[in-house]
Amino acid sequence: MNRNNAPIGVIDSGVGGLTVVKEMLQYLSTETIIYIGDDARCPYGPRSVEEVKEFTMEMASALAKMGIKMLVVACNTATAVTLDLLREQFPFPVLGVIEPGARAATRVSSTRKIAVLGTVGTIKSQAYENAISAISADAEIVPLACPEFVPLVESGQYKQMDIRPVVKRSLDPIAHMEFDTAILGCTHYPLLYNQIQEQLPAGVTIVSSAYETVRDVEKVLSKLRLENISGERKDPIFYTTGELEGFRSIAIDWLGIERPDVRHIVLGKPGCQ
Ligand code: DGL
């Protein structure tokens, strides 16, 4: 296969990376996408750095075998601890979501006080602090781990029940703190956008890294002359390690694709899920 026609691989611990795929489908109209969501082992947020690295490498290796030309790590938790390793191990370009999110936030924040909502792993890694201070040394970060959010998305509960009390409880620790911008530092969180916005102080701008990440994808494709210029985009294929129906229903809901091609994939050693 001509390298330019090869698909772009996208990975996440589960359905969260679909928030990045949505932007990719909109702005990269000629590119084919192959996605892996490790729903069976989601959430990654509370896992050890070693486990996140191992699982992320398994997804990337599976996509490498399928012949991708680029990898987008559409998971903040995996980006925080695995990006350098992936870049060392694979011959294709590997892009993460933290730097783009940090860039977007520093652009819109006028007070330089920025809240970062993320998983326990992402917050512990201080990856956003590092990325933001590299752009704007005087920025102040208000970090907050929201471990209850990802299960609400993965289980589909965000569509079925009133999750406002959980969102309120999770955001309470920063309710009286000063910041003008909040980064959704987990790709699952844009699915809870309305509920999060409702609970944040009025006037706070919410930033997610999806749009900015796609700008990076475009730049790298163009710089490396890797764009698919054949005009032949194939439909995206979604692999999940978890259960097909739950994934399919969120993909239909979020991406607006009527019949998404959702398939099962087995990763890792038996018994380690
Ligand atoms: N979507 C992920 C992220 O951006 C991961 C959530 C999780 O598995 O805990 O961090």
mmCIF file of C-alpha atoms and ligand atoms in Angstrom:
data_model
loop_
_atom_site.group_PDB
_atom_site.id
_atom_site.type_symbol
_atom_site.label_atom_id
_atom_site.label_comp_id
_atom_site.label_asym_id
_atom_site.label_seq_id
_atom_site.Cartn_x
_atom_site.Cartn_y
_atom_site.Cartn_z
ATOM 1 C CA MET A 1 0.000 0.000 0.000
ATOM 2 C CA ASN A 2 1.186 3.512 -0.802
ATOM 3 C CA ARG A 3 2.202 5.080 2.518
ATOM 4 C CA ASN A 4 0.067 8.172 1.927
ATOM 5 C CA ASN A 5 -3.053 6.008 1.622
ATOM 6 C CA ALA A 6 -2.319 4.187 4.886
ATOM 7 C CA PRO A 7 -4.643 4.854 7.829
ATOM 8 C CA ILE A 8 -3.959 7.027 10.861
ATOM 9 C CA GLY A 9 -4.139 5.030 14.094
ATOM 10 C CA VAL A 10 -5.911 6.468 17.134
ATOM 11 C CA ILE A 11 -5.795 4.939 20.620
ATOM 12 C CA ASP A 12 -7.468 5.489 23.971
ATOM 13 C CA SER A 13 -8.256 3.505 27.075
ATOM 14 C CA GLY A 14 -11.859 3.397 25.859
ATOM 15 C CA VAL A 15 -14.390 5.580 24.061
ATOM 16 C CA GLY A 16 -12.782 8.906 25.088
ATOM 17 C CA GLY A 17 -10.613 9.114 21.978
ATOM 18 C CA LEU A 18 -13.792 9.346 19.910
ATOM 19 C CA THR A 19 -13.864 13.020 20.911
ATOM 20 C CA VAL A 20 -10.634 13.426 18.920
ATOM 21 C CA VAL A 21 -11.899 11.196 16.091
ATOM 22 C CA LYS A 22 -14.937 13.467 15.743
ATOM 23 C CA GLU A 23 -12.670 16.415 14.924
ATOM 24 C CA MET A 24 -10.501 14.255 12.664
ATOM 25 C CA LEU A 25 -13.523 13.138 10.645
ATOM 26 C CA GLN A 26 -14.577 16.734 10.267
ATOM 27 C CA TYR A 27 -11.242 18.322 9.370
ATOM 28 C CA LEU A 28 -9.225 15.520 7.755
ATOM 29 C CA SER A 29 -11.689 14.657 5.070
ATOM 30 C CA THR A 30 -9.362 12.404 3.069
ATOM 31 C CA GLU A 31 -7.779 10.415 5.888
ATOM 32 C CA THR A 32 -8.768 6.894 6.936
ATOM 33 C CA ILE A 33 -8.882 6.155 10.678
ATOM 34 C CA ILE A 34 -8.349 2.938 12.604
ATOM 35 C CA TYR A 35 -9.174 3.214 16.292
ATOM 36 C CA ILE A 36 -8.464 1.000 19.262
ATOM 37 C CA GLY A 37 -10.245 1.533 22.575
ATOM 38 C CA ASP A 38 -9.057 -0.642 25.444
ATOM 39 C CA ASP A 39 -12.483 -0.598 27.086
ATOM 40 C CA ALA A 40 -11.959 -3.951 28.808
ATOM 41 C CA ARG A 41 -9.112 -2.472 30.878
ATOM 42 C CA CYS A 42 -10.505 1.065 31.206
ATOM 43 C CA PRO A 43 -10.005 3.221 33.259
ATOM 44 C CA TYR A 44 -6.274 3.758 32.916
ATOM 45 C CA GLY A 45 -6.397 6.735 35.299
ATOM 46 C CA PRO A 46 -5.957 4.759 38.543
ATOM 47 C CA ARG A 47 -3.429 2.287 37.069
ATOM 48 C CA SER A 48 0.316 2.280 37.624
ATOM 49 C CA VAL A 49 2.623 3.983 35.143
ATOM 50 C CA GLU A 50 4.013 0.568 34.190
ATOM 51 C CA GLU A 51 0.575 -0.836 33.375
ATOM 52 C CA VAL A 52 -0.420 2.206 31.317
ATOM 53 C CA LYS A 53 2.847 1.912 29.369
ATOM 54 C CA GLU A 54 2.361 -1.803 28.755
ATOM 55 C CA PHE A 55 -1.265 -1.496 27.605
ATOM 56 C CA THR A 56 -0.524 1.522 25.418
ATOM 57 C CA MET A 57 2.386 -0.287 23.762
ATOM 58 C CA GLU A 58 0.070 -3.224 23.027
ATOM 59 C CA MET A 59 -2.421 -0.966 21.248
ATOM 60 C CA ALA A 60 0.317 0.816 19.301
ATOM 61 C CA SER A 61 1.908 -2.509 18.272
ATOM 62 C CA ALA A 62 -1.439 -3.845 17.046
ATOM 63 C CA LEU A 63 -1.915 -0.734 14.905
ATOM 64 C CA ALA A 64 1.682 -0.877 13.656
ATOM 65 C CA LYS A 65 0.929 -4.383 12.352
ATOM 66 C CA MET A 66 -2.104 -2.975 10.520
ATOM 67 C CA GLY A 67 0.220 -0.585 8.664
ATOM 68 C CA ILE A 68 -0.649 2.865 10.054
ATOM 69 C CA LYS A 69 1.306 5.919 8.873
ATOM 70 C CA MET A 70 0.825 7.947 12.070
ATOM 71 C CA LEU A 71 -0.383 7.382 15.640
ATOM 72 C CA VAL A 72 -2.536 9.769 17.640
ATOM 73 C CA VAL A 73 -2.530 8.989 21.358
ATOM 74 C CA ALA A 74 -6.016 10.323 22.095
ATOM 75 C CA CYS A 75 -5.639 9.627 25.800
ATOM 76 C CA ASN A 76 -4.108 12.091 28.235
ATOM 77 C CA THR A 77 -3.175 9.415 30.757
ATOM 78 C CA ALA A 78 -1.257 7.454 28.117
ATOM 79 C CA THR A 79 0.239 10.613 26.572
ATOM 80 C CA ALA A 80 1.502 11.723 29.990
ATOM 81 C CA VAL A 81 3.612 8.631 30.596
ATOM 82 C CA THR A 82 4.141 6.891 27.245
ATOM 83 C CA LEU A 83 4.646 9.472 24.506
ATOM 84 C CA ASP A 84 8.470 9.442 24.580
ATOM 85 C CA LEU A 85 8.612 5.662 24.657
ATOM 86 C CA LEU A 86 6.236 5.348 21.685
ATOM 87 C CA ARG A 87 8.294 7.860 19.728
ATOM 88 C CA GLU A 88 11.436 5.817 20.398
ATOM 89 C CA GLN A 89 9.853 2.498 19.488
ATOM 90 C CA PHE A 90 7.914 3.178 16.302
ATOM 91 C CA PRO A 91 9.028 4.508 12.916
ATOM 92 C CA PHE A 92 5.866 6.594 12.305
ATOM 93 C CA PRO A 93 5.113 10.001 13.862
ATOM 94 C CA VAL A 94 3.352 9.820 17.252
ATOM 95 C CA LEU A 95 1.225 12.730 18.475
ATOM 96 C CA GLY A 96 -0.247 13.251 21.942
ATOM 97 C CA VAL A 97 -3.034 15.428 23.322
ATOM 98 C CA ILE A 98 -1.384 17.247 26.238
ATOM 99 C CA GLU A 99 0.767 19.786 24.435
ATOM 100 C CA PRO A 100 -2.095 20.821 22.128
ATOM 101 C CA GLY A 101 -4.425 21.241 25.136
ATOM 102 C CA ALA A 102 -1.820 23.289 26.999
ATOM 103 C CA ARG A 103 -1.325 25.487 23.952
ATOM 104 C CA ALA A 104 -5.050 26.078 23.508
ATOM 105 C CA ALA A 105 -5.483 26.991 27.187
ATOM 106 C CA THR A 106 -2.602 29.453 27.323
ATOM 107 C CA ARG A 107 -3.986 31.129 24.242
ATOM 108 C CA VAL A 108 -7.417 31.796 25.731
ATOM 109 C CA SER A 109 -6.504 32.486 29.361
ATOM 110 C CA SER A 110 -6.039 36.142 30.207
ATOM 111 C CA THR A 111 -5.474 35.731 33.973
ATOM 112 C CA ARG A 112 -2.983 32.857 33.429
ATOM 113 C CA LYS A 113 -4.854 30.858 36.074
ATOM 114 C CA ILE A 114 -5.809 27.580 34.478
ATOM 115 C CA ALA A 115 -7.659 24.617 35.971
ATOM 116 C CA VAL A 116 -6.737 21.162 34.704
ATOM 117 C CA LEU A 117 -9.358 18.430 35.105
ATOM 118 C CA GLY A 118 -7.952 14.970 34.486
ATOM 119 C CA THR A 119 -7.542 11.421 35.669
ATOM 120 C CA VAL A 120 -5.530 10.584 38.780
ATOM 121 C CA GLY A 121 -2.658 9.428 36.542
ATOM 122 C CA THR A 122 -2.593 12.595 34.438
ATOM 123 C CA ILE A 123 -2.789 14.913 37.446
ATOM 124 C CA LYS A 124 -0.081 12.962 39.301
ATOM 125 C CA SER A 125 2.217 13.102 36.285
ATOM 126 C CA GLN A 126 2.123 16.943 36.278
ATOM 127 C CA ALA A 127 2.362 16.713 32.490
ATOM 128 C CA TYR A 128 0.047 19.711 32.031
ATOM 129 C CA GLU A 129 2.036 21.815 34.525
ATOM 130 C CA ASN A 130 5.186 21.065 32.531
ATOM 131 C CA ALA A 131 3.590 21.700 29.140
ATOM 132 C CA ILE A 132 1.918 24.935 30.262
ATOM 133 C CA SER A 133 4.960 26.347 32.035
ATOM 134 C CA ALA A 134 7.061 25.677 28.932
ATOM 135 C CA ILE A 135 4.707 28.022 27.039
ATOM 136 C CA SER A 136 3.889 30.499 29.783
ATOM 137 C CA ALA A 137 6.246 30.478 32.765
ATOM 138 C CA ASP A 138 3.985 32.661 34.948
ATOM 139 C CA ALA A 139 0.841 30.501 34.581
ATOM 140 C CA GLU A 140 -0.742 29.118 37.745
ATOM 141 C CA ILE A 141 -2.329 25.694 37.572
ATOM 142 C CA VAL A 142 -5.304 24.473 39.580
ATOM 143 C CA PRO A 143 -5.145 20.683 39.182
ATOM 144 C CA LEU A 144 -8.108 18.425 39.934
ATOM 145 C CA ALA A 145 -8.473 14.672 39.518
ATOM 146 C CA CYS A 146 -12.045 13.609 38.692
ATOM 147 C CA PRO A 147 -11.929 9.796 38.985
ATOM 148 C CA GLU A 148 -15.711 9.421 38.837
ATOM 149 C CA PHE A 149 -16.089 10.885 35.335
ATOM 150 C CA VAL A 150 -14.642 8.134 33.114
ATOM 151 C CA PRO A 151 -16.849 5.330 34.538
ATOM 152 C CA LEU A 152 -19.921 7.543 33.934
ATOM 153 C CA VAL A 153 -18.986 7.725 30.257
ATOM 154 C CA GLU A 154 -17.829 4.144 29.711
ATOM 155 C CA SER A 155 -20.972 2.718 31.311
ATOM 156 C CA GLY A 156 -23.199 4.973 29.201
ATOM 157 C CA GLN A 157 -24.735 6.335 32.439
ATOM 158 C CA TYR A 158 -24.130 9.903 31.274
ATOM 159 C CA LYS A 159 -26.927 9.339 28.745
ATOM 160 C CA GLN A 160 -29.325 7.595 31.077
ATOM 161 C CA MET A 161 -29.313 9.350 34.440
ATOM 162 C CA ASP A 162 -28.909 12.732 36.042
ATOM 163 C CA ILE A 163 -25.195 12.873 36.690
ATOM 164 C CA ARG A 164 -25.171 16.461 37.920
ATOM 165 C CA PRO A 165 -24.733 15.518 41.605
ATOM 166 C CA VAL A 166 -21.593 13.489 40.759
ATOM 167 C CA VAL A 167 -20.181 16.259 38.600
ATOM 168 C CA LYS A 168 -20.915 18.862 41.273
ATOM 169 C CA ARG A 169 -19.296 16.755 43.995
ATOM 170 C CA SER A 170 -16.224 16.182 41.831
ATOM 171 C CA LEU A 171 -15.774 19.872 41.007
ATOM 172 C CA ASP A 172 -16.528 21.151 44.513
ATOM 173 C CA PRO A 173 -12.854 21.292 45.613
ATOM 174 C CA ILE A 174 -12.150 24.038 43.051
ATOM 175 C CA ALA A 175 -15.536 25.781 43.166
ATOM 176 C CA HIS A 176 -14.134 28.766 45.063
ATOM 177 C CA MET A 177 -10.749 28.942 43.439
ATOM 178 C CA GLU A 178 -9.748 31.523 40.882
ATOM 179 C CA PHE A 179 -9.200 30.545 37.258
ATOM 180 C CA ASP A 180 -10.571 31.763 33.954
ATOM 181 C CA THR A 181 -9.910 28.655 31.864
ATOM 182 C CA ALA A 182 -10.471 24.948 32.479
ATOM 183 C CA ILE A 183 -8.814 22.243 30.406
ATOM 184 C CA LEU A 184 -10.731 19.021 29.909
ATOM 185 C CA GLY A 185 -7.533 17.044 30.404
ATOM 186 C CA CYS A 186 -9.128 13.685 29.662
ATOM 187 C CA THR A 187 -10.597 12.816 26.298
ATOM 188 C CA HIS A 188 -13.668 11.270 27.932
ATOM 189 C CA TYR A 189 -14.691 14.582 29.522
ATOM 190 C CA PRO A 190 -16.055 16.377 26.429
ATOM 191 C CA LEU A 191 -18.934 13.871 26.560
ATOM 192 C CA LEU A 192 -19.855 15.507 29.891
ATOM 193 C CA TYR A 193 -19.277 19.037 28.571
ATOM 194 C CA ASN A 194 -22.702 20.471 29.440
ATOM 195 C CA GLN A 195 -22.758 19.112 32.962
ATOM 196 C CA ILE A 196 -19.194 20.286 33.626
ATOM 197 C CA GLN A 197 -19.917 23.728 32.226
ATOM 198 C CA GLU A 198 -22.995 24.020 34.421
ATOM 199 C CA GLN A 199 -20.936 23.436 37.568
ATOM 200 C CA LEU A 200 -17.944 25.627 36.786
ATOM 201 C CA PRO A 201 -18.022 29.294 37.819
ATOM 202 C CA ALA A 202 -19.636 31.569 35.230
ATOM 203 C CA GLY A 203 -17.201 33.048 32.736
ATOM 204 C CA VAL A 204 -14.751 30.140 32.790
ATOM 205 C CA THR A 205 -13.708 29.103 29.269
ATOM 206 C CA ILE A 206 -13.565 25.354 28.724
ATOM 207 C CA VAL A 207 -10.834 24.045 26.480
ATOM 208 C CA SER A 208 -10.433 20.535 25.128
ATOM 209 C CA SER A 209 -7.436 19.384 23.155
ATOM 210 C CA ALA A 210 -9.281 17.648 20.307
ATOM 211 C CA TYR A 211 -9.432 20.548 17.850
ATOM 212 C CA GLU A 212 -5.852 21.628 18.536
ATOM 213 C CA THR A 213 -4.585 18.046 18.210
ATOM 214 C CA VAL A 214 -6.083 17.806 14.740
ATOM 215 C CA ARG A 215 -4.226 21.003 13.770
ATOM 216 C CA ASP A 216 -1.006 19.201 14.803
ATOM 217 C CA VAL A 217 -1.973 16.142 12.756
ATOM 218 C CA GLU A 218 -2.507 18.359 9.708
ATOM 219 C CA LYS A 219 0.838 20.102 10.196
ATOM 220 C CA VAL A 220 2.793 16.860 10.561
ATOM 221 C CA LEU A 221 1.052 15.220 7.585
ATOM 222 C CA SER A 222 1.882 18.216 5.458
ATOM 223 C CA LYS A 223 5.482 18.567 6.709
ATOM 224 C CA LEU A 224 6.210 14.893 6.042
ATOM 225 C CA ARG A 225 4.173 14.888 2.818
ATOM 226 C CA LEU A 226 2.056 12.116 4.195
ATOM 227 C CA GLU A 227 -1.376 13.442 3.261
ATOM 228 C CA ASN A 228 -3.723 11.092 1.498
ATOM 229 C CA ILE A 229 -4.131 12.827 -1.807
ATOM 230 C CA SER A 230 -5.851 9.919 -3.547
ATOM 231 C CA GLY A 231 -9.251 11.161 -2.374
ATOM 232 C CA GLU A 232 -10.058 7.603 -1.318
ATOM 233 C CA ARG A 233 -11.050 7.721 2.304
ATOM 234 C CA LYS A 234 -12.326 4.453 3.694
ATOM 235 C CA ASP A 235 -14.843 4.307 6.521
ATOM 236 C CA PRO A 236 -13.269 4.292 9.980
ATOM 237 C CA ILE A 237 -12.824 0.956 11.743
ATOM 238 C CA PHE A 238 -13.212 0.869 15.513
ATOM 239 C CA TYR A 239 -11.675 -1.944 17.541
ATOM 240 C CA THR A 240 -12.555 -2.420 21.172
ATOM 241 C CA THR A 241 -11.213 -4.885 23.713
ATOM 242 C CA GLY A 242 -14.571 -4.579 25.459
ATOM 243 C CA GLU A 243 -18.150 -5.178 24.662
ATOM 244 C CA LEU A 244 -19.330 -4.197 21.157
ATOM 245 C CA GLU A 245 -22.804 -2.882 21.912
ATOM 246 C CA GLY A 246 -21.795 -0.273 24.486
ATOM 247 C CA PHE A 247 -19.032 1.012 22.233
ATOM 248 C CA ARG A 248 -21.303 1.091 19.198
ATOM 249 C CA SER A 249 -24.009 3.013 20.984
ATOM 250 C CA ILE A 250 -21.570 5.728 22.148
ATOM 251 C CA ALA A 251 -19.987 5.896 18.671
ATOM 252 C CA ILE A 252 -23.415 6.374 17.050
ATOM 253 C CA ASP A 253 -24.383 8.956 19.613
ATOM 254 C CA TRP A 254 -21.151 10.945 19.594
ATOM 255 C CA LEU A 255 -20.003 10.642 15.989
ATOM 256 C CA GLY A 256 -23.390 10.546 14.334
ATOM 257 C CA ILE A 257 -22.344 7.549 12.213
ATOM 258 C CA GLU A 258 -25.386 5.395 11.541
ATOM 259 C CA ARG A 259 -23.653 2.005 11.344
ATOM 260 C CA PRO A 260 -20.118 2.278 12.701
ATOM 261 C CA ASP A 261 -17.832 -0.655 11.908
ATOM 262 C CA VAL A 262 -17.048 -1.852 15.460
ATOM 263 C CA ARG A 263 -14.947 -4.978 15.893
ATOM 264 C CA HIS A 264 -13.471 -6.904 18.780
ATOM 265 C CA ILE A 265 -9.736 -7.130 19.379
ATOM 266 C CA VAL A 266 -7.780 -9.114 21.949
ATOM 267 C CA LEU A 267 -4.679 -7.503 23.409
ATOM 268 C CA GLY A 268 -2.146 -8.618 26.000
ATOM 269 C CA LYS A 269 -1.680 -11.856 27.826
ATOM 270 C CA PRO A 270 -4.713 -13.911 28.786
ATOM 271 C CA GLY A 271 -5.902 -13.192 32.299
ATOM 272 C CA CYS A 272 -4.357 -9.760 32.609
ATOM 273 C CA GLN A 273 -7.560 -7.768 32.121
HETATM 274 N N1 DGL B 1 -9.461 9.101 27.984
HETATM 275 C C1 DGL B 1 -8.407 9.024 28.895
HETATM 276 C C2 DGL B 1 -7.595 10.235 29.133
HETATM 277 O O1 DGL B 1 -7.640 11.124 28.327
HETATM 278 C C3 DGL B 1 -8.395 8.023 29.947
HETATM 279 C C4 DGL B 1 -9.282 7.815 30.968
HETATM 280 C C5 DGL B 1 -9.010 6.595 31.799
HETATM 281 O O2 DGL B 1 -8.908 5.509 31.244
HETATM 282 O O3 DGL B 1 -8.913 6.753 33.013
HETATM 283 O O4 DGL B 1 -6.886 10.329 30.087
#
